[in-house]
Coordinates of C-alpha atoms in Angstrom, one line a residue:
Chain A
X1 CA -165.2 -93.5 -110.1
X2 CA -164.9 -90.1 -108.2
X3 CA -164.4 -91.9 -104.9
X4 CA -161.7 -93.8 -106.6
X5 CA -159.7 -91.4 -108.0
X6 CA -159.8 -89.3 -104.3
X7 CA -158.6 -92.6 -102.8
X8 CA -155.7 -93.1 -105.2
X9 CA -154.7 -89.5 -105.2
X10 CA -154.5 -89.8 -101.1
X11 CA -152.6 -93.0 -101.2
X12 CA -149.9 -91.3 -103.8
X13 CA -149.3 -88.7 -101.8
X14 CA -149.0 -90.3 -98.6
X15 CA -146.7 -92.1 -100.4
X16 CA -145.0 -88.8 -101.7
X17 CA -145.4 -86.8 -98.6
X18 CA -143.9 -89.6 -96.1
X19 CA -140.4 -89.5 -97.9
X20 CA -140.7 -85.6 -97.6
X21 CA -141.4 -85.4 -94.5
X22 CA -139.0 -83.5 -92.2
X23 CA -138.5 -82.7 -88.8
X24 CA -136.1 -79.8 -89.4
X25 CA -137.4 -76.8 -87.1
X26 CA -138.6 -73.6 -89.4
X27 CA -136.1 -71.9 -87.5
X28 CA -132.5 -72.6 -88.1
X29 CA -130.6 -73.4 -84.7
X30 CA -127.6 -71.3 -84.4
X31 CA -125.3 -73.5 -81.7
X32 CA -123.4 -72.7 -78.6
X33 CA -124.5 -69.1 -77.0
X34 CA -121.8 -66.9 -76.8
X35 CA -123.5 -63.9 -76.3
X36 CA -122.2 -61.6 -73.8
X37 CA -125.0 -60.6 -70.8
X38 CA -126.1 -56.9 -69.7
X39 CA -128.4 -57.9 -66.9
X40 CA -130.7 -54.9 -65.8
X41 CA -134.3 -55.0 -65.8
X42 CA -135.5 -51.8 -67.6
X43 CA -139.2 -51.5 -68.2
X44 CA -140.5 -51.3 -71.4
X45 CA -142.1 -47.8 -73.0
X46 CA -145.3 -49.7 -74.3
X47 CA -147.8 -47.9 -75.2
X48 CA -150.3 -50.5 -73.7
X49 CA -148.2 -50.0 -70.5
X50 CA -145.8 -52.5 -69.0
X51 CA -146.0 -56.3 -67.8
X52 CA -143.7 -59.1 -67.1
X53 CA -144.2 -60.3 -70.6
X54 CA -142.8 -57.1 -72.2
X55 CA -139.3 -57.3 -71.0
X56 CA -136.8 -60.0 -72.3
X57 CA -134.3 -60.2 -70.1
X58 CA -131.1 -61.9 -70.4
X59 CA -130.7 -65.5 -69.0
X60 CA -127.4 -65.0 -67.4
X61 CA -124.0 -63.4 -66.4
X62 CA -122.8 -66.4 -65.8
X63 CA -120.4 -68.2 -68.0
X64 CA -118.7 -70.8 -66.1
X65 CA -115.5 -72.9 -66.6
X66 CA -114.7 -75.8 -64.4
X67 CA -111.5 -77.1 -64.1
X68 CA -110.9 -79.7 -67.1
X69 CA -112.6 -83.0 -66.8
X70 CA -110.8 -86.1 -67.0
X71 CA -110.1 -87.6 -70.3
X72 CA -112.5 -90.6 -71.6
X73 CA -110.5 -94.2 -71.1
X74 CA -111.1 -97.8 -70.3
X75 CA -109.6 -99.4 -67.3
X76 CA -106.2 -98.4 -66.4
X77 CA -103.5 -100.9 -68.2
X78 CA -103.4 -104.4 -66.9
X79 CA -106.8 -104.2 -65.2
X80 CA -109.3 -105.8 -67.9
X81 CA -112.8 -103.9 -68.1
X82 CA -115.4 -106.1 -66.9
X83 CA -118.6 -106.5 -69.3
X84 CA -121.9 -106.8 -68.6
X85 CA -125.4 -107.9 -70.9
X86 CA -127.5 -105.8 -71.7
X87 CA -129.9 -104.4 -69.0
X88 CA -128.3 -106.8 -66.4
X89 CA -125.6 -106.2 -63.6
X90 CA -124.8 -109.7 -62.7
X91 CA -120.8 -110.9 -63.5
X92 CA -121.0 -113.3 -66.6
X93 CA -119.5 -116.7 -66.5
X94 CA -116.7 -115.3 -69.2
X95 CA -115.8 -112.5 -66.9
X96 CA -114.5 -114.6 -64.0
X97 CA -111.2 -114.9 -64.9
X98 CA -110.6 -111.1 -65.8
X99 CA -112.5 -110.4 -62.5
X100 CA -110.1 -112.8 -60.7
X101 CA -107.0 -111.5 -61.9
X102 CA -108.3 -107.6 -61.5
X103 CA -109.0 -108.6 -57.8
X104 CA -105.4 -109.7 -56.8
X105 CA -104.0 -107.0 -58.8
X106 CA -105.7 -104.1 -56.6
X107 CA -106.3 -106.4 -53.7
X108 CA -104.0 -103.8 -51.3
X109 CA -104.8 -100.7 -53.1
X110 CA -107.4 -97.7 -53.3
X111 CA -109.5 -98.1 -56.6
X112 CA -112.4 -96.3 -58.3
X113 CA -114.8 -98.5 -60.0
X114 CA -116.6 -96.7 -63.0
X115 CA -120.0 -98.2 -63.9
X116 CA -120.8 -97.6 -68.0
X117 CA -124.0 -98.7 -70.0
X118 CA -124.4 -98.3 -73.6
X119 CA -126.7 -95.6 -75.3
X120 CA -130.1 -96.8 -74.6
X121 CA -131.7 -94.6 -72.2
X122 CA -130.2 -91.2 -70.3
X123 CA -132.3 -91.5 -67.5
X124 CA -131.6 -92.4 -64.0
X125 CA -132.2 -95.9 -64.3
X126 CA -129.6 -96.1 -66.5
X127 CA -127.2 -94.8 -64.1
X128 CA -128.4 -97.0 -61.6
X129 CA -127.5 -99.8 -63.7
X130 CA -123.9 -98.6 -64.3
X131 CA -123.9 -98.3 -60.7
X132 CA -125.0 -101.7 -59.9
X133 CA -122.6 -103.0 -62.0
X134 CA -119.8 -101.5 -60.3
X135 CA -121.6 -102.6 -56.9
X136 CA -121.4 -106.4 -58.2
X137 CA -117.8 -105.8 -59.2
X138 CA -117.5 -103.9 -55.8
X139 CA -118.9 -107.2 -54.0
X140 CA -116.7 -109.8 -56.1
X141 CA -113.7 -107.5 -54.6
X142 CA -114.4 -107.5 -51.1
X143 CA -115.3 -111.3 -51.3
X144 CA -111.8 -112.0 -52.9
X145 CA -110.7 -110.1 -49.8
X146 CA -110.3 -106.3 -50.9
X147 CA -111.0 -103.3 -48.2
X148 CA -114.7 -102.2 -48.8
X149 CA -113.2 -98.9 -47.4
X150 CA -110.9 -98.4 -50.4
X151 CA -113.3 -99.0 -52.9
X152 CA -115.4 -95.8 -54.4
X153 CA -117.7 -96.3 -57.5
X154 CA -119.3 -93.7 -59.9
X155 CA -121.6 -94.2 -62.7
X156 CA -121.1 -92.5 -66.1
X157 CA -124.4 -94.0 -67.8
X158 CA -124.2 -93.8 -71.4
X159 CA -121.7 -90.7 -71.4
X160 CA -118.1 -92.4 -71.5
X161 CA -118.6 -94.9 -74.2
X162 CA -115.2 -96.1 -75.4
X163 CA -116.9 -97.3 -78.9
X164 CA -119.0 -95.2 -80.8
X165 CA -120.2 -97.0 -83.8
X166 CA -124.1 -97.9 -83.8
X167 CA -123.4 -101.8 -83.7
X168 CA -124.1 -104.8 -81.4
X169 CA -120.3 -105.0 -80.4
X170 CA -119.9 -101.5 -79.7
X171 CA -122.5 -101.4 -77.3
X172 CA -121.1 -104.7 -75.7
X173 CA -118.1 -103.0 -75.3
X174 CA -120.0 -99.9 -73.3
X175 CA -121.5 -101.9 -70.8
X176 CA -118.6 -102.2 -68.8
X177 CA -117.0 -101.6 -65.6
X178 CA -113.6 -99.6 -65.6
X179 CA -110.9 -99.9 -62.9
X180 CA -109.0 -96.8 -61.9
X181 CA -106.1 -96.6 -59.9
X182 CA -105.3 -92.8 -57.9
Chain B
X1 CA -162.0 -81.9 -106.3
X2 CA -162.3 -80.5 -102.9
X3 CA -162.3 -84.0 -101.3
X4 CA -158.8 -84.7 -103.0
X5 CA -157.6 -81.0 -101.4
X6 CA -158.7 -82.1 -98.6
X7 CA -157.2 -85.3 -98.0
X8 CA -154.0 -83.7 -99.5
X9 CA -153.8 -80.9 -96.8
X10 CA -154.9 -83.5 -94.0
X11 CA -152.4 -86.0 -95.0
X12 CA -149.4 -83.1 -95.2
X13 CA -150.5 -81.7 -92.2
X14 CA -150.2 -84.8 -90.3
X15 CA -147.2 -86.5 -92.1
X16 CA -144.8 -83.8 -91.7
X17 CA -144.8 -83.6 -87.9
X18 CA -144.5 -86.1 -85.4
X19 CA -146.3 -89.2 -85.4
X20 CA -148.2 -88.7 -82.2
X21 CA -150.6 -86.8 -84.1
X22 CA -153.6 -88.6 -84.2
X23 CA -156.0 -86.6 -86.0
X24 CA -155.5 -82.9 -86.9
X25 CA -159.0 -81.6 -85.7
X26 CA -160.7 -78.2 -87.2
X27 CA -157.7 -77.9 -89.6
X28 CA -160.9 -76.3 -92.1
X29 CA -161.8 -74.6 -89.4
X30 CA -158.4 -72.5 -88.8
X31 CA -158.7 -68.6 -90.0
X32 CA -155.6 -67.8 -92.3
X33 CA -152.8 -65.7 -90.5
X34 CA -149.8 -63.8 -92.3
X35 CA -147.0 -62.0 -90.8
X36 CA -145.8 -58.9 -92.4
X37 CA -142.5 -56.6 -91.3
X38 CA -143.3 -53.0 -90.5
X39 CA -139.5 -51.9 -90.0
X40 CA -137.7 -49.1 -91.3
X41 CA -136.0 -51.4 -93.8
X42 CA -135.7 -55.2 -94.8
X43 CA -132.7 -56.8 -93.4
X44 CA -131.9 -60.4 -92.0
X45 CA -133.3 -60.1 -89.0
X46 CA -136.6 -58.8 -90.0
X47 CA -136.9 -61.9 -92.7
X48 CA -135.6 -64.3 -89.5
X49 CA -138.3 -62.7 -87.5
X50 CA -140.8 -63.7 -89.5
X51 CA -139.8 -67.6 -89.6
X52 CA -139.7 -67.4 -85.8
X53 CA -143.3 -65.6 -85.2
X54 CA -144.4 -68.3 -88.0
X55 CA -142.9 -71.3 -86.3
X56 CA -144.4 -69.8 -83.0
X57 CA -147.8 -69.2 -84.5
X58 CA -147.9 -73.0 -86.1
X59 CA -147.4 -74.2 -82.5
X60 CA -150.0 -71.8 -80.8
X61 CA -152.0 -74.2 -83.3
X62 CA -155.2 -71.2 -83.7
X63 CA -154.3 -70.3 -87.4
X64 CA -153.3 -71.7 -90.9
X65 CA -149.8 -69.6 -91.1
X66 CA -148.7 -68.3 -94.6
X67 CA -145.1 -68.1 -94.1
X68 CA -144.2 -66.2 -97.2
X69 CA -142.2 -62.7 -95.9
X70 CA -143.6 -59.1 -96.9
X71 CA -143.3 -55.6 -95.7
X72 CA -146.0 -53.0 -94.7
X73 CA -146.4 -50.3 -92.7
X74 CA -147.6 -50.8 -89.1
X75 CA -150.5 -48.3 -89.5
X76 CA -151.8 -50.0 -92.8
X77 CA -155.1 -51.4 -92.4
X78 CA -155.0 -53.8 -95.7
X79 CA -152.5 -56.3 -96.1
X80 CA -149.8 -55.9 -98.7
X81 CA -150.8 -57.8 -102.0
X82 CA -149.2 -61.0 -101.5
X83 CA -151.4 -61.7 -98.3
X84 CA -154.9 -60.6 -99.7
X85 CA -156.6 -63.8 -98.5
X86 CA -155.4 -63.3 -94.9
X87 CA -158.0 -62.5 -92.2
X88 CA -155.3 -62.2 -89.4
X89 CA -152.3 -60.3 -89.7
X90 CA -149.4 -60.1 -87.4
X91 CA -147.2 -56.7 -88.0
X92 CA -144.1 -56.2 -86.3
X93 CA -142.0 -53.3 -86.2
X94 CA -138.2 -54.1 -84.9
X95 CA -135.8 -51.1 -84.3
X96 CA -132.6 -50.5 -82.4
X97 CA -133.3 -49.5 -78.4
X98 CA -130.1 -47.5 -78.6
X99 CA -128.5 -49.9 -76.0
X100 CA -127.7 -53.0 -77.7
X101 CA -131.3 -54.1 -77.3
X102 CA -134.6 -54.4 -79.8
X103 CA -137.6 -52.4 -79.4
X104 CA -140.6 -54.3 -81.1
X105 CA -143.9 -52.7 -81.8
X106 CA -146.5 -56.1 -82.4
X107 CA -150.0 -55.4 -83.8
X108 CA -152.3 -57.8 -84.8
X109 CA -155.5 -56.8 -87.2
X110 CA -158.5 -59.1 -87.7
X111 CA -159.7 -58.2 -91.4
X112 CA -158.5 -54.3 -91.0
X113 CA -159.5 -54.4 -87.3
X114 CA -156.6 -53.4 -84.5
X115 CA -157.2 -56.5 -81.8
X116 CA -153.8 -56.1 -80.2
X117 CA -150.9 -53.8 -79.9
X118 CA -148.0 -53.9 -77.4
X119 CA -144.2 -52.8 -77.6
X120 CA -141.7 -55.2 -76.4
X121 CA -138.1 -54.6 -75.3
X122 CA -135.5 -57.4 -76.0
X123 CA -132.6 -56.8 -73.8
X124 CA -130.0 -58.7 -76.0
X125 CA -130.8 -59.0 -79.7
X126 CA -129.2 -62.5 -79.7
X127 CA -132.2 -63.6 -77.7
X128 CA -134.7 -62.8 -80.8
X129 CA -136.8 -66.2 -80.4
X130 CA -137.7 -65.3 -76.8
X131 CA -139.5 -62.4 -78.2
X132 CA -141.0 -64.3 -80.4
X133 CA -142.1 -66.9 -78.0
X134 CA -143.7 -63.7 -75.9
X135 CA -145.6 -62.5 -78.8
X136 CA -147.0 -65.9 -79.4
X137 CA -147.8 -66.3 -75.9
X138 CA -149.7 -62.7 -76.0
X139 CA -151.3 -63.2 -78.8
X140 CA -152.8 -66.7 -78.3
X141 CA -153.9 -65.2 -74.8
X142 CA -155.7 -62.5 -76.8
X143 CA -157.4 -65.5 -79.0
X144 CA -158.2 -67.4 -76.1
X145 CA -156.1 -70.1 -77.0
X146 CA -155.2 -73.3 -74.4
X147 CA -153.0 -71.6 -71.5
X148 CA -149.0 -72.0 -73.2
X149 CA -147.2 -70.3 -70.1
X150 CA -144.6 -73.0 -71.3
X151 CA -143.8 -71.2 -74.8
X152 CA -141.9 -68.7 -72.2
X153 CA -139.8 -71.5 -70.2
X154 CA -135.9 -71.7 -70.4
X155 CA -135.1 -75.1 -71.0
X156 CA -132.0 -76.1 -69.4
X157 CA -130.1 -79.6 -70.9
X158 CA -127.1 -81.3 -70.5
X159 CA -125.1 -81.7 -74.0
X160 CA -122.9 -84.9 -74.2
X161 CA -120.2 -83.1 -76.4
X162 CA -117.6 -86.2 -76.3
X163 CA -116.8 -89.4 -74.0
X164 CA -116.6 -87.9 -70.1
X165 CA -117.6 -84.2 -71.3
X166 CA -120.6 -82.4 -71.3
X167 CA -122.0 -78.9 -70.8
X168 CA -124.9 -77.2 -69.5
X169 CA -127.3 -75.2 -71.9
X170 CA -130.0 -72.9 -71.4
X171 CA -132.1 -72.6 -74.5
X172 CA -135.6 -71.8 -75.5
X173 CA -137.9 -74.8 -76.4
X174 CA -136.9 -74.9 -80.0
X175 CA -133.0 -74.8 -79.3
X176 CA -132.4 -71.6 -81.7
X177 CA -131.2 -69.8 -79.0
X178 CA -128.5 -71.7 -77.1
X179 CA -126.4 -70.1 -74.1
X180 CA -123.7 -72.7 -72.7
X181 CA -123.6 -72.0 -68.7
X182 CA -121.3 -74.4 -67.7
X183 CA -118.6 -76.1 -69.7
X184 CA -115.2 -77.9 -68.7
X185 CA -116.6 -81.0 -66.7
X186 CA -119.0 -84.0 -66.7
X187 CA -122.1 -83.2 -65.5
X188 CA -125.6 -85.0 -65.3
X189 CA -129.2 -84.2 -64.9
X190 CA -129.6 -80.2 -64.6
X191 CA -132.6 -78.8 -62.7
X192 CA -134.5 -75.9 -62.5
X193 CA -134.4 -74.9 -58.7
X194 CA -136.8 -72.2 -58.8
X195 CA -140.2 -70.8 -60.7
X196 CA -137.8 -67.5 -62.1
X197 CA -135.2 -70.1 -63.5
X198 CA -132.3 -68.2 -61.8
X199 CA -131.3 -71.2 -59.5
X200 CA -130.7 -74.7 -61.4
X201 CA -129.2 -78.1 -59.5
X202 CA -126.9 -80.1 -61.3
X203 CA -124.7 -83.5 -61.3
X204 CA -120.9 -82.9 -61.3
X205 CA -119.1 -86.1 -62.2
X206 CA -115.8 -84.7 -62.2
X207 CA -115.5 -84.6 -58.7
X208 CA -114.0 -87.5 -57.0
X209 CA -117.5 -88.6 -55.7
X210 CA -120.8 -88.0 -57.6
X211 CA -121.8 -84.3 -56.3
X212 CA -125.0 -82.1 -56.6
X213 CA -124.2 -78.5 -56.9
X214 CA -126.6 -75.6 -56.6
X215 CA -126.1 -72.5 -58.9
X216 CA -127.1 -69.2 -59.3
X217 CA -127.4 -67.6 -62.9
X218 CA -127.5 -64.1 -61.9
X219 CA -124.0 -64.0 -59.5
X220 CA -122.8 -67.3 -61.4
X221 CA -122.1 -68.8 -58.0
X222 CA -122.0 -72.5 -57.7
X223 CA -122.6 -73.8 -53.9
X224 CA -121.6 -78.0 -53.1
X225 CA -125.1 -79.6 -51.9
X226 CA -124.2 -83.1 -51.2
X227 CA -121.8 -85.6 -52.4
X228 CA -122.6 -89.5 -52.7
X229 CA -120.3 -92.2 -53.6
X230 CA -121.6 -94.1 -56.8
X231 CA -124.6 -91.6 -57.9
X232 CA -126.4 -88.2 -56.8
X233 CA -129.1 -86.7 -58.7
X234 CA -131.6 -84.4 -57.8
X235 CA -134.9 -85.7 -59.6
X236 CA -137.5 -83.2 -58.3
X237 CA -137.8 -80.0 -56.6
X238 CA -141.0 -79.3 -54.9
X239 CA -143.1 -76.3 -55.9
X240 CA -141.8 -73.7 -53.3
X241 CA -138.4 -74.8 -54.0
X242 CA -137.7 -75.8 -50.3
X243 CA -137.6 -80.0 -50.8
X244 CA -135.8 -81.9 -53.1
X245 CA -136.1 -85.6 -54.1
X246 CA -132.5 -86.8 -54.7
X247 CA -130.9 -90.2 -55.5
X248 CA -128.0 -91.1 -53.8
X249 CA -126.2 -94.6 -53.2
X250 CA -124.2 -94.0 -50.3
X251 CA -123.7 -98.0 -49.9
X252 CA -123.7 -99.1 -53.7
X253 CA -127.9 -98.6 -53.4
X254 CA -129.7 -96.3 -55.1
X255 CA -132.3 -95.2 -52.9
X256 CA -134.7 -91.8 -52.5
X257 CA -133.8 -89.1 -50.1
X258 CA -135.7 -85.8 -49.3
X259 CA -133.6 -82.8 -48.5
X260 CA -134.9 -79.9 -46.9
X261 CA -133.0 -76.9 -48.0
X262 CA -133.6 -74.9 -44.8
X263 CA -132.8 -77.2 -42.2
X264 CA -130.2 -79.1 -44.5
X265 CA -131.1 -82.6 -43.5
X266 CA -131.9 -85.4 -45.4
X267 CA -134.9 -88.3 -44.6
X268 CA -134.7 -91.7 -46.8
X269 CA -137.6 -92.6 -48.5
X270 CA -137.1 -95.7 -49.9
X271 CA -134.7 -98.6 -49.0
X272 CA -134.7 -101.3 -51.0
X273 CA -131.7 -103.5 -52.1
X274 CA -132.3 -102.9 -55.9
X275 CA -132.9 -99.6 -57.9
X276 CA -135.1 -97.2 -56.6
X277 CA -134.6 -93.9 -58.7
X278 CA -136.3 -90.8 -60.3
X279 CA -138.5 -89.6 -56.9
X280 CA -141.5 -87.5 -58.4
X281 CA -143.6 -85.2 -56.1
X282 CA -147.1 -86.2 -56.6
X283 CA -150.3 -83.8 -56.0
X284 CA -151.5 -85.9 -53.0
X285 CA -148.6 -85.6 -51.1
X286 CA -146.9 -89.0 -52.3
X287 CA -143.9 -89.9 -54.1
X288 CA -143.9 -91.6 -57.3
X289 CA -140.5 -93.3 -58.5
X290 CA -139.0 -95.9 -60.7
X291 CA -137.7 -99.2 -59.1
X292 CA -137.1 -102.7 -60.3
X293 CA -138.5 -104.2 -57.0
X294 CA -140.6 -106.6 -59.1
X295 CA -137.6 -107.8 -61.1
X296 CA -138.3 -105.1 -64.0
X297 CA -138.4 -101.2 -63.8
X298 CA -141.4 -99.8 -63.1
X299 CA -143.4 -96.7 -61.6
X300 CA -144.4 -97.2 -57.7
X301 CA -145.7 -94.8 -55.1
X302 CA -144.8 -94.3 -51.3
X303 CA -145.5 -91.7 -48.9
X304 CA -142.9 -90.0 -46.4
X305 CA -142.8 -92.0 -43.3
X306 CA -144.3 -95.0 -44.9
X307 CA -142.2 -98.4 -45.6
X308 CA -145.6 -99.4 -47.8
X309 CA -145.1 -99.3 -51.6
X310 CA -147.7 -99.5 -54.2
X311 CA -147.3 -99.8 -57.8
X312 CA -148.8 -97.0 -60.0
X313 CA -148.7 -98.6 -63.9
X314 CA -149.9 -102.0 -64.7
X315 CA -149.1 -102.1 -67.9
X316 CA -145.4 -103.1 -69.5
X317 CA -142.5 -104.8 -68.4
X318 CA -139.9 -102.0 -68.7
X319 CA -141.0 -98.6 -67.7
X320 CA -137.9 -96.7 -66.5
X321 CA -138.4 -92.9 -66.2
X322 CA -141.6 -90.7 -65.3
X323 CA -142.4 -87.2 -64.7
X324 CA -145.5 -85.6 -62.5
X325 CA -148.0 -83.3 -62.6
X326 CA -150.6 -83.4 -60.0
X327 CA -152.6 -86.7 -60.6
X328 CA -150.8 -87.2 -63.7
X329 CA -147.9 -89.2 -64.8
X330 CA -145.8 -89.4 -68.2
X331 CA -143.7 -92.6 -68.4
X332 CA -141.2 -94.0 -70.6
X333 CA -142.0 -97.8 -71.7
X334 CA -140.0 -100.1 -73.6
X335 CA -142.2 -101.3 -76.2
X336 CA -140.2 -104.5 -77.6
X337 CA -138.2 -107.3 -76.1
X338 CA -135.2 -106.5 -78.7
X339 CA -132.0 -106.7 -77.0
X340 CA -130.1 -104.5 -79.3
X341 CA -131.2 -102.7 -82.6
X342 CA -134.7 -101.8 -83.2
X343 CA -135.2 -100.6 -79.4
X344 CA -138.6 -98.6 -79.3
X345 CA -139.5 -96.5 -76.3
X346 CA -142.5 -94.7 -76.2
X347 CA -143.9 -92.3 -73.7
X348 CA -147.3 -92.8 -72.4
X349 CA -149.9 -90.4 -70.2
X350 CA -151.3 -92.0 -67.1
X351 CA -154.5 -90.3 -65.3
X352 CA -154.4 -91.4 -61.8
X353 CA -158.0 -90.4 -61.2
X354 CA -159.7 -92.3 -63.7
X355 CA -157.0 -94.5 -64.4
X356 CA -156.5 -93.9 -68.8
X357 CA -153.6 -94.3 -70.4
X358 CA -152.8 -92.6 -73.8
X359 CA -149.7 -93.6 -75.8
X360 CA -148.2 -90.2 -76.7
X361 CA -145.4 -91.3 -79.1
X362 CA -145.7 -93.8 -81.8
X363 CA -142.1 -95.0 -83.0
X364 CA -138.2 -94.6 -81.8
X365 CA -136.6 -93.9 -79.2
X366 CA -138.4 -91.3 -77.0
X367 CA -137.2 -90.5 -73.5
X368 CA -137.0 -88.4 -70.5
X369 CA -140.1 -86.8 -70.6
X370 CA -141.0 -83.8 -68.4
X371 CA -144.2 -82.0 -67.5
X372 CA -144.2 -78.1 -68.2
X373 CA -144.9 -76.4 -64.8
X374 CA -148.3 -75.5 -65.8
X375 CA -149.3 -79.4 -66.7
X376 CA -150.0 -78.4 -70.1
X377 CA -147.5 -79.9 -72.5
X378 CA -144.4 -82.7 -72.1
X379 CA -140.9 -82.1 -72.9
X380 CA -138.9 -85.2 -74.0
X381 CA -135.7 -86.1 -75.8
X382 CA -136.0 -88.1 -79.0
X383 CA -132.9 -89.8 -79.9
X384 CA -132.4 -90.8 -83.5
X385 CA -129.0 -92.8 -84.0
X386 CA -126.4 -90.4 -82.6
X387 CA -129.2 -87.1 -83.1
X388 CA -130.9 -85.7 -79.9
X389 CA -134.1 -83.9 -80.8
X390 CA -136.2 -82.1 -78.2
X391 CA -140.0 -82.8 -78.4
X392 CA -142.8 -80.9 -77.3
X393 CA -146.2 -82.4 -77.1
X394 CA -149.3 -80.5 -76.7
X395 CA -151.5 -83.6 -75.5
X396 CA -154.8 -81.4 -75.3
X397 CA -154.2 -80.8 -78.8
X398 CA -153.2 -84.1 -79.9
X399 CA -149.9 -82.3 -81.6
X400 CA -146.7 -82.5 -81.2
X401 CA -143.3 -80.8 -82.8
X402 CA -140.1 -81.6 -82.4
X403 CA -136.6 -79.3 -82.7
X404 CA -133.3 -81.2 -83.4
X405 CA -129.9 -80.4 -82.1
X406 CA -127.1 -79.4 -84.2
X407 CA -124.2 -81.2 -82.2
X408 CA -123.7 -83.7 -79.4
X409 CA -126.3 -85.8 -77.8
X410 CA -128.8 -84.7 -75.0
X411 CA -128.5 -86.6 -71.7
X412 CA -131.2 -84.7 -69.7
X413 CA -133.7 -81.8 -69.9
X414 CA -136.1 -79.7 -67.9
X415 CA -137.7 -76.8 -68.3

């Protein structure tokens, strides 16, 4: 009888507590660090002497701003983005028409191909996948007569989505190569 | 009744944290610790500091921590009435150091006996959480806990703020303190460049070609290191900080290169028509990396000057990210074949000596594992919808902790 009570209590507790579990940290994150920096390394006047762990110095004096980054956008107008399947970098049958049209439009121009991925993974492999997509498009352009030296490439990984919803349609739109003319 | 209470405690402790905790060993054996504020006046900073110390002491995992706030004189040998059951008392007295910083007198008592006393100086009061981490480090050392040098490390991460915009942030491991180091462009793959954490490498994707920069945090100076068409990433820095493993793609093919900082020469390590990325220095002089040379991403190793490539992992069909520490690897594996929703990525720890593999996470999207420099813990990104958290796994203790980022998505981390 006692065993049954213990088992039942544990099961009920498990159900209740699993609903209550929280991954919130005990410490409230304060977001954006705008702290000013004073960078000296004075010694602590600790009664137990000083050691490298007794003084906590500022992280940096720097708070640098780069020139403004470019705005998010898909392919330049008239040039269609080429879409890809999950984890793939071969050009799909249904993209061949867009590919041929784009090849004609950029034939004698300098063009930048921007490879992009969906949100599953921010590691180097995902960036490499974006690059291989751009490279597959480059090969098609070169086959169609473009000059390889006039084509540059970059992979933005998952960092340049055109669609931010959590749907299959949205992820499919983000697995793409955009064409940019300088 | 005792059995029921024991079960309730055990379940609460295991359920509340990340599911990687398999068993919380010896919960009943931990001694109760309470934290007491001995500052001249009770104020917000004092109350906040109790929470910070309680969180750190939970991570230290040597005590059962009473998180209730109470004040008590620094020199009193007995606890405040609300902490009468505590065997250990951690007291702090915070005061203004007169130049914008905080002086902290810290005392640890065990049943009325002083075990530890130390004075700390925090140069910026905004960095209060680092004071807590420094104290936790010392208390852990005093009590003979497993090494936790990582607790004081600064975490470097890239936060994607909007499409094509990101910033480089330095923080503590709980993300409580965050300092934006660089903003205004699009960046990726920030990595510490030296043990002192004063230099860092990062990729700028706003330049005409992806470009790796080295930045010094003391001077704020940025130096252009190398550019490549397509992709340029600093994947790993040697222990002495003199050699880098880079991923570059001069002909659209991502391959691994070794870069010598003193000679500024780069040597090609891999040469494959598919994807070779994420090079990591191993303890035996070899280099581990991710490659899709068998048709799917997996972990391989090679040696500089050799064309021989050996697979290191024989499990899973999608192992696309890794970090190394001596003879250990931690890698990310996709667990299911679902193309879209329900993607599960788990982290696995592999001992190359024994061949043993231990799964470290149980569910969700776990990404970007990074060993701490002392090999005692693993930092990783946990993606949950649009929300990112930083996770810390103390695999030696079977414990893990997660700290969510309030806004933005984390692209990469290092510590």
